[in-house]
Amino acid sequence: MTVVQPERVVRTTCPYCGVGCQMNLHIKDDLIYRVEAPFDSAPNYGNLCVKGRFGLDFTTHPRRLKQPLIRDGEGFREASWEEALTLVSKKLSQIVRDYGGDSLATYACAKATNEDNYIFQKWVRAVMKTNNVDHCARLCHAGSVTGLQLAIGSSAMSNSIAEMEHLDTFIVTGSNTTETHPVISLFLKRAVRQNGAKLIVIDPRQIELTDFATLWLRQKPGTDVAVFQAMAHVIVTEKLYDETYIGTQTEGFEDYIESLEPCTPEWAEAISGVPAEDIRQAARLYAEANQAAIYWGMGISQSTHGTDNALSLANLAMMTGNLGKAGAGLNPLRGQNNVQGCSDSGGLPNVYTAYQAVNNPAIQAKFEQAWHTNLSPDPGLTVTEMVDGALTGRIKAMIVMGENPMMSEPNLAHAQHAIEALDFMVCIDIFMNETSEYADVILPSASFAEKAGTFTNSDRRIQRIRPALPPVGESRPDWEIVCELARRMEAILGVPESAGFDYADAEAIWEEMRAVTPDFYGITYERLEREGGVHWPCPSLDHPGTPYLFEEGVPRGRGKFWPLEYGTNSELTNEEYPFHLTTGRVLFHWHGGTMTRRSKLDEAFPEPILEMHPDDAHALQLVSGDWVEVESRRGQVTCRVMVTGRSPQGTVFLPFHFVEAAANLLTLNKIDPRAKIPDFKMAAVKLRKAETPQRDGHDIPLEERGAIKEPTRYVH
Ligand SMILES: Nc1nc2c(c(=O)[nH]1)N[C@H]1C(S)=C(S)[C@@H](COP(=O)(O)OP(=O)(O)OC[C@H]3O[C@@H](n4cnc5c(=O)[nH]c(N)nc54)[C@H](O)[C@@H]3O)O[C@H]1N2
Ligand SMILES: Nc1nc2c(c(=O)[nH]1)N[C@H]1C(S)=C(S)[C@@H](COP(=O)(O)OP(=O)(O)OC[C@H]3O[C@@H](n4cnc5c(=O)[nH]c(N)nc54)[C@H](O)[C@@H]3O)O[C@H]1N2
Ligand code: SF4
Ligand SMILES: [Mo]
């Protein structure tokens, strides 16, 4: 056997999840033909999951966008860059003139680089004069972010991935870690198996980590606040709290204790179904450890009471002094490869880079000076408000850079109406997706493998990506596309002095970013080259970076305890809709499937499958492989069932990766009032056994059963 010799090997960062694995791409004939992980490099030390190892072939998929596309009747025609850029800049400028910048809605991109996103929000703010910029973080950790800001004044993951294998005691709740942050889960499992760490899993589904758990609390979906409040009750009544930490670092403990009085474990058992004794044990395990960490995911955040969920976790960490030290902390695991970075780069409606508030006059003045232009102090709209704004006519145009709201927004029929009401929509993406189907212009961007820049992973580690392949067709890095548009619009709108959209390369953008961002100031490309990655905050060139936060106290000054009341605004089941639908992810696929369904991974997991408890399947006379119709008050999909004890009785699970049974046709767009995050984990549905979909006596191929409008990707 001859071993293929690579023409070149390029070190880069995985484009899928927030673990931020480092990888070496072996390139020959402009193809990635092997992916390896360096053993000596944080955060993954030689590990990769199936997506990083085998899922990168999307980069060279034949359906990558190669040229700008302009709407032509029902379809699109290819256009030159000049024509497309001129059209977009004229149209957007006209809308800004007629209705003002606040009539635009813009989506930044958690898959693109920090540099791409910095330029994007600079264009939105400096040229279009609006703060209406947001991204998928709103649909993701908004509940966690809002809760943590209220409690401690910071929302990033507090501790590093490197600490995980040395954990002593830890809670994992609402995170299916082995499928969604697979390499992190390896370190968590190692902590249990090699370090004897005690793991408490708190999750309604029997995820793989329950096999490693000392204790598994299987609560009824949506009842987390009751369980965590009861744990706090036990910690107070058994005096297991950390008096010194509470006394020196927090406020509001007295009021909080009072609010806990009715929250006995028996009270929580009645609400959540978790045995009172297990709640007691969990409280003791967590509070008696020298250091104990909490890791969580979407099961906590994506709820109409996501903020309360996060607050109840923050209360537990503060009362036990589990903040500001190694192996402890509050750790919302960030999802997208660069969702941390997209927020850090100013892709949010209320802040510039590193959370510098748009309505702080000193910050506003600093950015006005740096960008030579006046800026708006009014916080902009969130993603969920943008969709609603399109329906009321307040939003006239949308710019979507690397997101797919027509798969990822709740209640897709609602999102579709909103998008159809727009005067103009531009999508910037590496592929055509369900959203760009509705666009007026689609601009092709270069993928992670074709450009330079930085991603920031879940533990705030800034790492490089490097060009390994030539850009596909005429595609260009996002920042270049945005600079072209910004320069043209400055000319049309007569912005007196250019805000500066001329950059030699991604590094030049980073240099500008760090100059206006104290937390990034000490990080340079040269340093990243040498050290592999640096954790921000890093205020000076000789600062080592900050693997874990809050050693000197929390940013809020004192951490605040928030009394909470258990209640629910979620959609509950009834006689007509007797099943509870929860949605989420599987190991092999990514969100709307744009990337993974165009990779070999699709062969491993080719179709949507509804997970259902054996008792429920028995009652409906269903066996694995049968077809079932799932209907909510919003919509209906058909797919096959898998009978498994993973889901609790009465709850069915559907991944949202598959257009042919798009889970978000079923979900509802009700939101948490403070975080504005939708409730992706709670919808009421009814189920009916369905016939195998057929046409002319044959089964209809899966890809032709699109439940929403057929995306072009399937119509050749
Ligand atoms: N393979 C893969 N990996 C991914 C992604 C992907 O699309 N595919 N996406 C990335 C992104 S952006 C994100 S945000 C992360 C998300 O990562 P996770 O949060 O791990 O992903 P979900 O599948 O949404 O799983 C949520 C978990 O919450 C549990 N849950 C459901 N209801 C409740 C409840 O009421 N309370 C509690 N406590 N738990 C509940 C579910 O049983 C499940 O274990 O994954 C990232 N990684
Ligand atoms: N039912 C349900 N819905 C959910 C969730 C859930 O748990 N359940 N989770 C929510 C969460 S946590 C999230 S984060 C969202 C995710 O929702 P989205 O962010 O909308 O989903 P993605 O499929 O990741 O979209 C990424 C897009 O970026 C493109 N892309 C990739 N690389 C680049 C690049 O370099 N440049 C550009 N311009 N584009 C690029 C891809 O082709 C793809 O079209 O979904 C949310 N929706
Ligand atoms: S764990 Fe995440 S970052 Fe690592 S290879 Fe898998 S998807 Fe990529
Ligand atoms: Mo996410």
mmCIF file of N, CA and C and ligand atoms in Angstrom, residues 16-19 49-51 110-111 136 139-141 172-182 201-207 217 219-224 228 296-303 305 309 333-337 339 580-593 596 611 646-648 651 653 655-657 679-682, ligand 1:
data_model
loop_
_atom_site.group_PDB
_atom_site.id
_atom_site.type_symbol
_atom_site.label_atom_id
_atom_site.label_comp_id
_atom_site.label_asym_id
_atom_site.label_seq_id
_atom_site.Cartn_x
_atom_site.Cartn_y
_atom_site.Cartn_z
ATOM 1 N N TYR A 16 -16.871 23.346 13.276
ATOM 2 C CA TYR A 16 -18.179 22.942 13.784
ATOM 3 C C TYR A 16 -18.454 23.492 15.189
ATOM 4 N N CYS A 17 -17.994 22.836 16.239
ATOM 5 C CA CYS A 17 -18.514 23.234 17.553
ATOM 6 C C CYS A 17 -17.539 24.074 18.366
ATOM 7 N N GLY A 18 -18.035 24.546 19.478
ATOM 8 C CA GLY A 18 -17.306 25.477 20.322
ATOM 9 C C GLY A 18 -16.142 24.900 21.092
ATOM 10 N N VAL A 19 -15.885 23.594 20.972
ATOM 11 C CA VAL A 19 -14.690 23.056 21.623
ATOM 12 C C VAL A 19 -13.452 23.703 20.995
ATOM 13 N N CYS A 49 -13.777 14.642 17.038
ATOM 14 C CA CYS A 49 -14.979 13.816 16.905
ATOM 15 C C CYS A 49 -15.230 13.537 15.432
ATOM 16 N N VAL A 50 -16.295 12.806 15.160
ATOM 17 C CA VAL A 50 -16.552 12.356 13.796
ATOM 18 C C VAL A 50 -16.753 13.535 12.824
ATOM 19 N N LYS A 51 -17.284 14.637 13.331
ATOM 20 C CA LYS A 51 -17.515 15.780 12.425
ATOM 21 C C LYS A 51 -16.190 16.417 12.003
ATOM 22 N N ALA A 110 -22.037 33.204 13.446
ATOM 23 C CA ALA A 110 -21.241 32.486 14.442
ATOM 24 C C ALA A 110 -20.355 31.406 13.816
ATOM 25 N N LYS A 111 -20.419 31.245 12.497
ATOM 26 C CA LYS A 111 -19.492 30.313 11.840
ATOM 27 C C LYS A 111 -18.310 31.053 11.229
ATOM 28 N N CYS A 136 -27.250 34.059 16.000
ATOM 29 C CA CYS A 136 -27.928 32.890 16.547
ATOM 30 C C CYS A 136 -27.726 32.703 18.048
ATOM 31 N N LEU A 139 -30.814 32.546 19.941
ATOM 32 C CA LEU A 139 -31.614 31.320 19.962
ATOM 33 C C LEU A 139 -30.925 30.265 20.808
ATOM 34 N N CYS A 140 -29.837 30.657 21.439
ATOM 35 C CA CYS A 140 -28.925 29.662 21.991
ATOM 36 C C CYS A 140 -28.707 29.909 23.482
ATOM 37 N N HIS A 141 -27.667 30.714 23.818
ATOM 38 C CA HIS A 141 -27.395 30.903 25.245
ATOM 39 C C HIS A 141 -27.973 32.207 25.789
ATOM 40 N N VAL A 172 -23.752 18.164 35.216
ATOM 41 C CA VAL A 172 -24.037 18.430 33.800
ATOM 42 C C VAL A 172 -25.551 18.459 33.657
ATOM 43 N N THR A 173 -26.092 19.578 33.201
ATOM 44 C CA THR A 173 -27.547 19.662 33.077
ATOM 45 C C THR A 173 -27.957 20.331 31.770
ATOM 46 N N GLY A 174 -28.919 19.723 31.086
ATOM 47 C CA GLY A 174 -29.395 20.286 29.823
ATOM 48 C C GLY A 174 -28.320 20.328 28.763
ATOM 49 N N SER A 175 -27.363 19.434 28.846
ATOM 50 C CA SER A 175 -26.299 19.351 27.829
ATOM 51 C C SER A 175 -26.083 17.894 27.472
ATOM 52 N N ASN A 176 -26.303 17.581 26.203
ATOM 53 C CA ASN A 176 -26.066 16.218 25.726
ATOM 54 C C ASN A 176 -24.618 16.157 25.255
ATOM 55 N N THR A 177 -23.709 16.337 26.209
ATOM 56 C CA THR A 177 -22.311 16.659 25.898
ATOM 57 C C THR A 177 -21.644 15.682 24.932
ATOM 58 N N THR A 178 -21.912 14.384 25.069
ATOM 59 C CA THR A 178 -21.187 13.429 24.215
ATOM 60 C C THR A 178 -21.530 13.617 22.737
ATOM 61 N N GLU A 179 -22.724 14.147 22.444
ATOM 62 C CA GLU A 179 -23.078 14.355 21.037
ATOM 63 C C GLU A 179 -22.812 15.782 20.571
ATOM 64 N N THR A 180 -22.831 16.740 21.499
ATOM 65 C CA THR A 180 -22.757 18.137 21.062
ATOM 66 C C THR A 180 -21.417 18.818 21.349
ATOM 67 N N HIS A 181 -20.702 18.342 22.335
ATOM 68 C CA HIS A 181 -19.336 18.823 22.585
ATOM 69 C C HIS A 181 -18.478 17.580 22.830
ATOM 70 N N PRO A 182 -18.363 16.731 21.800
ATOM 71 C CA PRO A 182 -17.820 15.389 22.018
ATOM 72 C C PRO A 182 -16.430 15.364 22.644
ATOM 73 N N VAL A 201 -25.839 14.095 36.772
ATOM 74 C CA VAL A 201 -26.509 14.487 35.531
ATOM 75 C C VAL A 201 -27.947 14.872 35.880
ATOM 76 N N ILE A 202 -28.388 16.020 35.388
ATOM 77 C CA ILE A 202 -29.774 16.449 35.611
ATOM 78 C C ILE A 202 -30.385 16.695 34.238
ATOM 79 N N ASP A 203 -31.101 15.728 33.723
ATOM 80 C CA ASP A 203 -31.589 15.786 32.339
ATOM 81 C C ASP A 203 -32.764 14.827 32.183
ATOM 82 N N PRO A 204 -33.823 15.255 31.486
ATOM 83 C CA PRO A 204 -34.959 14.345 31.289
ATOM 84 C C PRO A 204 -34.628 13.176 30.370
ATOM 85 N N ARG A 205 -33.637 13.376 29.459
ATOM 86 C CA ARG A 205 -33.307 12.282 28.546
ATOM 87 C C ARG A 205 -32.147 11.465 29.092
ATOM 88 N N GLN A 206 -32.178 10.165 28.723
ATOM 89 C CA GLN A 206 -31.083 9.313 29.176
ATOM 90 C C GLN A 206 -29.910 9.475 28.225
ATOM 91 N N ILE A 207 -29.160 10.537 28.434
ATOM 92 C CA ILE A 207 -28.002 10.793 27.573
ATOM 93 C C ILE A 207 -26.860 9.871 27.990
ATOM 94 N N LEU A 217 -30.603 12.785 38.030
ATOM 95 C CA LEU A 217 -31.938 13.291 38.357
ATOM 96 C C LEU A 217 -32.697 13.451 37.050
ATOM 97 N N GLN A 219 -35.655 14.869 35.750
ATOM 98 C CA GLN A 219 -36.796 15.748 36.010
ATOM 99 C C GLN A 219 -37.762 15.768 34.840
ATOM 100 N N LYS A 220 -38.998 16.142 35.102
ATOM 101 C CA LYS A 220 -39.928 16.407 34.000
ATOM 102 C C LYS A 220 -39.416 17.644 33.276
ATOM 103 N N PRO A 221 -39.488 17.655 31.930
ATOM 104 C CA PRO A 221 -38.968 18.818 31.200
ATOM 105 C C PRO A 221 -39.560 20.119 31.753
ATOM 106 N N GLY A 222 -38.722 21.126 31.830
ATOM 107 C CA GLY A 222 -39.199 22.459 32.222
ATOM 108 C C GLY A 222 -39.343 22.681 33.719
ATOM 109 N N THR A 223 -38.917 21.711 34.536
ATOM 110 C CA THR A 223 -39.111 21.885 35.981
ATOM 111 C C THR A 223 -37.797 22.169 36.718
ATOM 112 N N ASP A 224 -36.796 22.627 35.982
ATOM 113 C CA ASP A 224 -35.461 22.795 36.571
ATOM 114 C C ASP A 224 -35.437 23.711 37.784
ATOM 115 N N PHE A 228 -33.507 22.951 41.327
ATOM 116 C CA PHE A 228 -32.346 23.708 41.819
ATOM 117 C C PHE A 228 -32.690 24.490 43.086
ATOM 118 N N TRP A 296 -23.582 23.415 31.476
ATOM 119 C CA TRP A 296 -24.942 23.291 30.973
ATOM 120 C C TRP A 296 -25.080 23.689 29.516
ATOM 121 N N GLY A 297 -26.230 23.349 28.968
ATOM 122 C CA GLY A 297 -26.487 23.608 27.557
ATOM 123 C C GLY A 297 -27.903 24.096 27.357
ATOM 124 N N MET A 298 -28.467 23.698 26.223
ATOM 125 C CA MET A 298 -29.727 24.264 25.769
ATOM 126 C C MET A 298 -30.934 23.857 26.613
ATOM 127 N N GLY A 299 -30.825 22.722 27.326
ATOM 128 C CA GLY A 299 -31.946 22.313 28.167
ATOM 129 C C GLY A 299 -32.237 23.341 29.249
ATOM 130 N N ILE A 300 -31.231 24.141 29.602
ATOM 131 C CA ILE A 300 -31.395 25.197 30.598
ATOM 132 C C ILE A 300 -31.791 26.514 29.930
ATOM 133 N N SER A 301 -31.119 26.823 28.836
ATOM 134 C CA SER A 301 -31.254 28.162 28.244
ATOM 135 C C SER A 301 -32.518 28.355 27.408
ATOM 136 N N GLN A 302 -32.843 27.326 26.570
ATOM 137 C CA GLN A 302 -33.929 27.500 25.589
ATOM 138 C C GLN A 302 -35.295 27.261 26.200
ATOM 139 N N SER A 303 -35.727 28.231 26.978
ATOM 140 C CA SER A 303 -36.986 28.051 27.680
ATOM 141 C C SER A 303 -37.591 29.420 27.926
ATOM 142 N N HIS A 305 -38.514 30.314 30.569
ATOM 143 C CA HIS A 305 -37.943 30.751 31.841
ATOM 144 C C HIS A 305 -36.456 30.413 31.898
ATOM 145 N N ASN A 309 -33.757 29.779 34.988
ATOM 146 C CA ASN A 309 -32.952 28.554 35.085
ATOM 147 C C ASN A 309 -31.493 28.892 35.373
ATOM 148 N N LEU A 333 -21.772 25.791 28.019
ATOM 149 C CA LEU A 333 -20.936 25.323 26.906
ATOM 150 C C LEU A 333 -21.409 25.999 25.629
ATOM 151 N N ARG A 334 -20.525 26.756 24.992
ATOM 152 C CA ARG A 334 -20.927 27.521 23.803
ATOM 153 C C ARG A 334 -20.974 26.588 22.601
ATOM 154 N N GLY A 335 -21.961 26.814 21.733
ATOM 155 C CA GLY A 335 -22.262 25.840 20.697
ATOM 156 C C GLY A 335 -21.479 25.958 19.415
ATOM 157 N N GLN A 336 -21.664 27.072 18.692
ATOM 158 C CA GLN A 336 -21.022 27.207 17.392
ATOM 159 C C GLN A 336 -19.529 27.452 17.586
ATOM 160 N N ASN A 337 -18.752 27.034 16.576
ATOM 161 C CA ASN A 337 -17.304 27.247 16.575
ATOM 162 C C ASN A 337 -16.919 28.658 16.988
ATOM 163 N N VAL A 339 -19.329 31.215 18.186
ATOM 164 C CA VAL A 339 -20.437 32.008 18.738
ATOM 165 C C VAL A 339 -19.909 32.917 19.840
ATOM 166 N N HIS A 580 -45.326 15.691 24.783
ATOM 167 C CA HIS A 580 -44.421 16.798 24.922
ATOM 168 C C HIS A 580 -43.312 16.610 23.881
ATOM 169 N N LEU A 581 -43.084 17.608 23.020
ATOM 170 C CA LEU A 581 -42.013 17.523 22.015
ATOM 171 C C LEU A 581 -40.799 18.315 22.489
ATOM 172 N N THR A 582 -39.632 17.655 22.495
ATOM 173 C CA THR A 582 -38.397 18.373 22.761
ATOM 174 C C THR A 582 -37.503 18.213 21.536
ATOM 175 N N THR A 583 -36.765 19.267 21.198
ATOM 176 C CA THR A 583 -35.941 19.219 19.983
ATOM 177 C C THR A 583 -34.487 19.436 20.351
ATOM 178 N N GLY A 584 -33.590 19.017 19.473
ATOM 179 C CA GLY A 584 -32.167 19.202 19.756
ATOM 180 C C GLY A 584 -31.332 18.568 18.674
ATOM 181 N N ARG A 585 -30.220 17.959 19.069
ATOM 182 C CA ARG A 585 -29.178 17.587 18.117
ATOM 183 C C ARG A 585 -28.799 16.118 18.153
ATOM 184 N N VAL A 586 -28.204 15.656 17.066
ATOM 185 C CA VAL A 586 -27.541 14.346 17.078
ATOM 186 C C VAL A 586 -26.072 14.556 16.684
ATOM 187 N N LEU A 587 -25.253 13.585 17.044
ATOM 188 C CA LEU A 587 -23.811 13.697 16.846
ATOM 189 C C LEU A 587 -23.418 14.056 15.420
ATOM 190 N N PHE A 588 -24.074 13.443 14.432
ATOM 191 C CA PHE A 588 -23.588 13.512 13.052
ATOM 192 C C PHE A 588 -24.020 14.760 12.293
ATOM 193 N N HIS A 589 -24.962 15.524 12.830
ATOM 194 C CA HIS A 589 -25.474 16.633 12.024
ATOM 195 C C HIS A 589 -25.357 17.976 12.699
ATOM 196 N N TRP A 590 -25.451 18.998 11.857
ATOM 197 C CA TRP A 590 -25.280 20.364 12.329
ATOM 198 C C TRP A 590 -26.498 21.196 11.954
ATOM 199 N N HIS A 591 -27.229 21.644 12.934
ATOM 200 C CA HIS A 591 -28.353 22.587 12.755
ATOM 201 C C HIS A 591 -29.185 22.262 11.519
ATOM 202 N N GLY A 592 -29.349 23.268 10.621
ATOM 203 C CA GLY A 592 -30.202 23.048 9.455
ATOM 204 C C GLY A 592 -29.619 22.077 8.442
ATOM 205 N N GLY A 593 -28.458 21.513 8.712
ATOM 206 C CA GLY A 593 -27.904 20.477 7.846
ATOM 207 C C GLY A 593 -27.153 21.003 6.632
ATOM 208 N N THR A 596 -23.449 19.531 7.109
ATOM 209 C CA THR A 596 -23.279 18.078 7.324
ATOM 210 C C THR A 596 -24.064 17.228 6.334
ATOM 211 N N GLU A 611 -37.631 10.094 18.408
ATOM 212 C CA GLU A 611 -37.356 9.193 19.529
ATOM 213 C C GLU A 611 -38.599 9.077 20.403
ATOM 214 N N ARG A 646 -34.557 6.182 25.874
ATOM 215 C CA ARG A 646 -33.812 7.439 26.075
ATOM 216 C C ARG A 646 -34.733 8.584 26.439
ATOM 217 N N SER A 647 -35.899 8.653 25.763
ATOM 218 C CA SER A 647 -36.848 9.716 26.092
ATOM 219 C C SER A 647 -37.752 9.238 27.210
ATOM 220 N N PRO A 648 -38.115 10.121 28.133
ATOM 221 C CA PRO A 648 -39.047 9.686 29.169
ATOM 222 C C PRO A 648 -40.441 9.464 28.567
ATOM 223 N N THR A 651 -42.740 12.042 26.398
ATOM 224 C CA THR A 651 -41.923 13.042 25.711
ATOM 225 C C THR A 651 -41.323 12.422 24.455
ATOM 226 N N PHE A 653 -38.606 13.154 21.110
ATOM 227 C CA PHE A 653 -37.475 14.008 20.741
ATOM 228 C C PHE A 653 -37.296 13.989 19.237
ATOM 229 N N PRO A 655 -34.711 15.722 16.249
ATOM 230 C CA PRO A 655 -33.613 16.634 15.906
ATOM 231 C C PRO A 655 -34.083 17.639 14.853
ATOM 232 N N PHE A 656 -33.471 18.835 14.858
ATOM 233 C CA PHE A 656 -33.970 19.871 13.939
ATOM 234 C C PHE A 656 -33.078 20.032 12.708
ATOM 235 N N HIS A 657 -32.382 18.945 12.341
ATOM 236 C CA HIS A 657 -31.410 19.032 11.247
ATOM 237 C C HIS A 657 -31.997 18.777 9.862
ATOM 238 N N ASP A 679 -38.745 28.946 23.260
ATOM 239 C CA ASP A 679 -38.851 27.701 24.009
ATOM 240 C C ASP A 679 -38.724 26.518 23.039
ATOM 241 N N PHE A 680 -37.489 26.171 22.667
ATOM 242 C CA PHE A 680 -37.298 25.079 21.710
ATOM 243 C C PHE A 680 -37.471 23.703 22.357
ATOM 244 N N LYS A 681 -37.595 23.670 23.675
ATOM 245 C CA LYS A 681 -37.608 22.381 24.352
ATOM 246 C C LYS A 681 -39.006 21.976 24.834
ATOM 247 N N MET A 682 -40.011 22.831 24.592
ATOM 248 C CA MET A 682 -41.349 22.512 25.082
ATOM 249 C C MET A 682 -42.410 22.875 24.045
HETATM 250 N N1 LIG B 1 -23.552 17.354 16.641
HETATM 251 C C1 LIG B 1 -23.854 18.628 16.910
HETATM 252 N N2 LIG B 1 -23.193 19.277 17.879
HETATM 253 C C2 LIG B 1 -23.523 20.564 18.167
HETATM 254 C C3 LIG B 1 -24.518 21.263 17.430
HETATM 255 C C4 LIG B 1 -25.187 20.546 16.389
HETATM 256 O O1 LIG B 1 -26.067 21.081 15.688
HETATM 257 N N3 LIG B 1 -24.829 19.238 16.177
HETATM 258 N N4 LIG B 1 -24.834 22.551 17.733
HETATM 259 C C5 LIG B 1 -23.975 23.325 18.617
HETATM 260 C C6 LIG B 1 -24.758 24.388 19.278
HETATM 261 S S1 LIG B 1 -25.004 25.854 18.464
HETATM 262 C C7 LIG B 1 -25.182 24.285 20.559
HETATM 263 S S2 LIG B 1 -26.011 25.568 21.282
HETATM 264 C C8 LIG B 1 -24.872 23.113 21.374
HETATM 265 C C9 LIG B 1 -26.080 22.601 22.148
HETATM 266 O O2 LIG B 1 -25.714 21.521 22.906
HETATM 267 P P1 LIG B 1 -26.795 20.802 23.848
HETATM 268 O O3 LIG B 1 -27.418 21.792 24.724
HETATM 269 O O4 LIG B 1 -26.093 19.658 24.469
HETATM 270 O O5 LIG B 1 -27.803 20.287 22.704
HETATM 271 P P2 LIG B 1 -29.317 19.833 22.662
HETATM 272 O O6 LIG B 1 -29.449 18.671 21.753
HETATM 273 O O7 LIG B 1 -30.143 21.010 22.375
HETATM 274 O O8 LIG B 1 -29.498 19.186 24.092
HETATM 275 C C10 LIG B 1 -30.041 19.728 25.136
HETATM 276 C C11 LIG B 1 -30.142 18.755 26.291
HETATM 277 O O9 LIG B 1 -31.142 19.311 27.114
HETATM 278 C C12 LIG B 1 -31.963 18.295 27.594
HETATM 279 N N5 LIG B 1 -33.251 18.872 28.006
HETATM 280 C C13 LIG B 1 -34.429 18.939 27.342
HETATM 281 N N6 LIG B 1 -35.369 19.536 28.110
HETATM 282 C C14 LIG B 1 -34.767 19.875 29.268
HETATM 283 C C15 LIG B 1 -35.205 20.527 30.469
HETATM 284 O O10 LIG B 1 -36.356 20.932 30.613
HETATM 285 N N7 LIG B 1 -34.276 20.709 31.451
HETATM 286 C C16 LIG B 1 -32.983 20.283 31.335
HETATM 287 N N8 LIG B 1 -32.152 20.502 32.352
HETATM 288 N N9 LIG B 1 -32.565 19.631 30.231
HETATM 289 C C17 LIG B 1 -33.438 19.447 29.210
HETATM 290 C C18 LIG B 1 -32.019 17.296 26.471
HETATM 291 O O11 LIG B 1 -32.439 16.049 26.959
HETATM 292 C C19 LIG B 1 -30.566 17.316 25.979
HETATM 293 O O12 LIG B 1 -29.774 16.411 26.695
HETATM 294 O O13 LIG B 1 -24.410 22.052 20.551
HETATM 295 C C20 LIG B 1 -23.362 22.429 19.677
HETATM 296 N N10 LIG B 1 -22.850 21.203 19.146
#
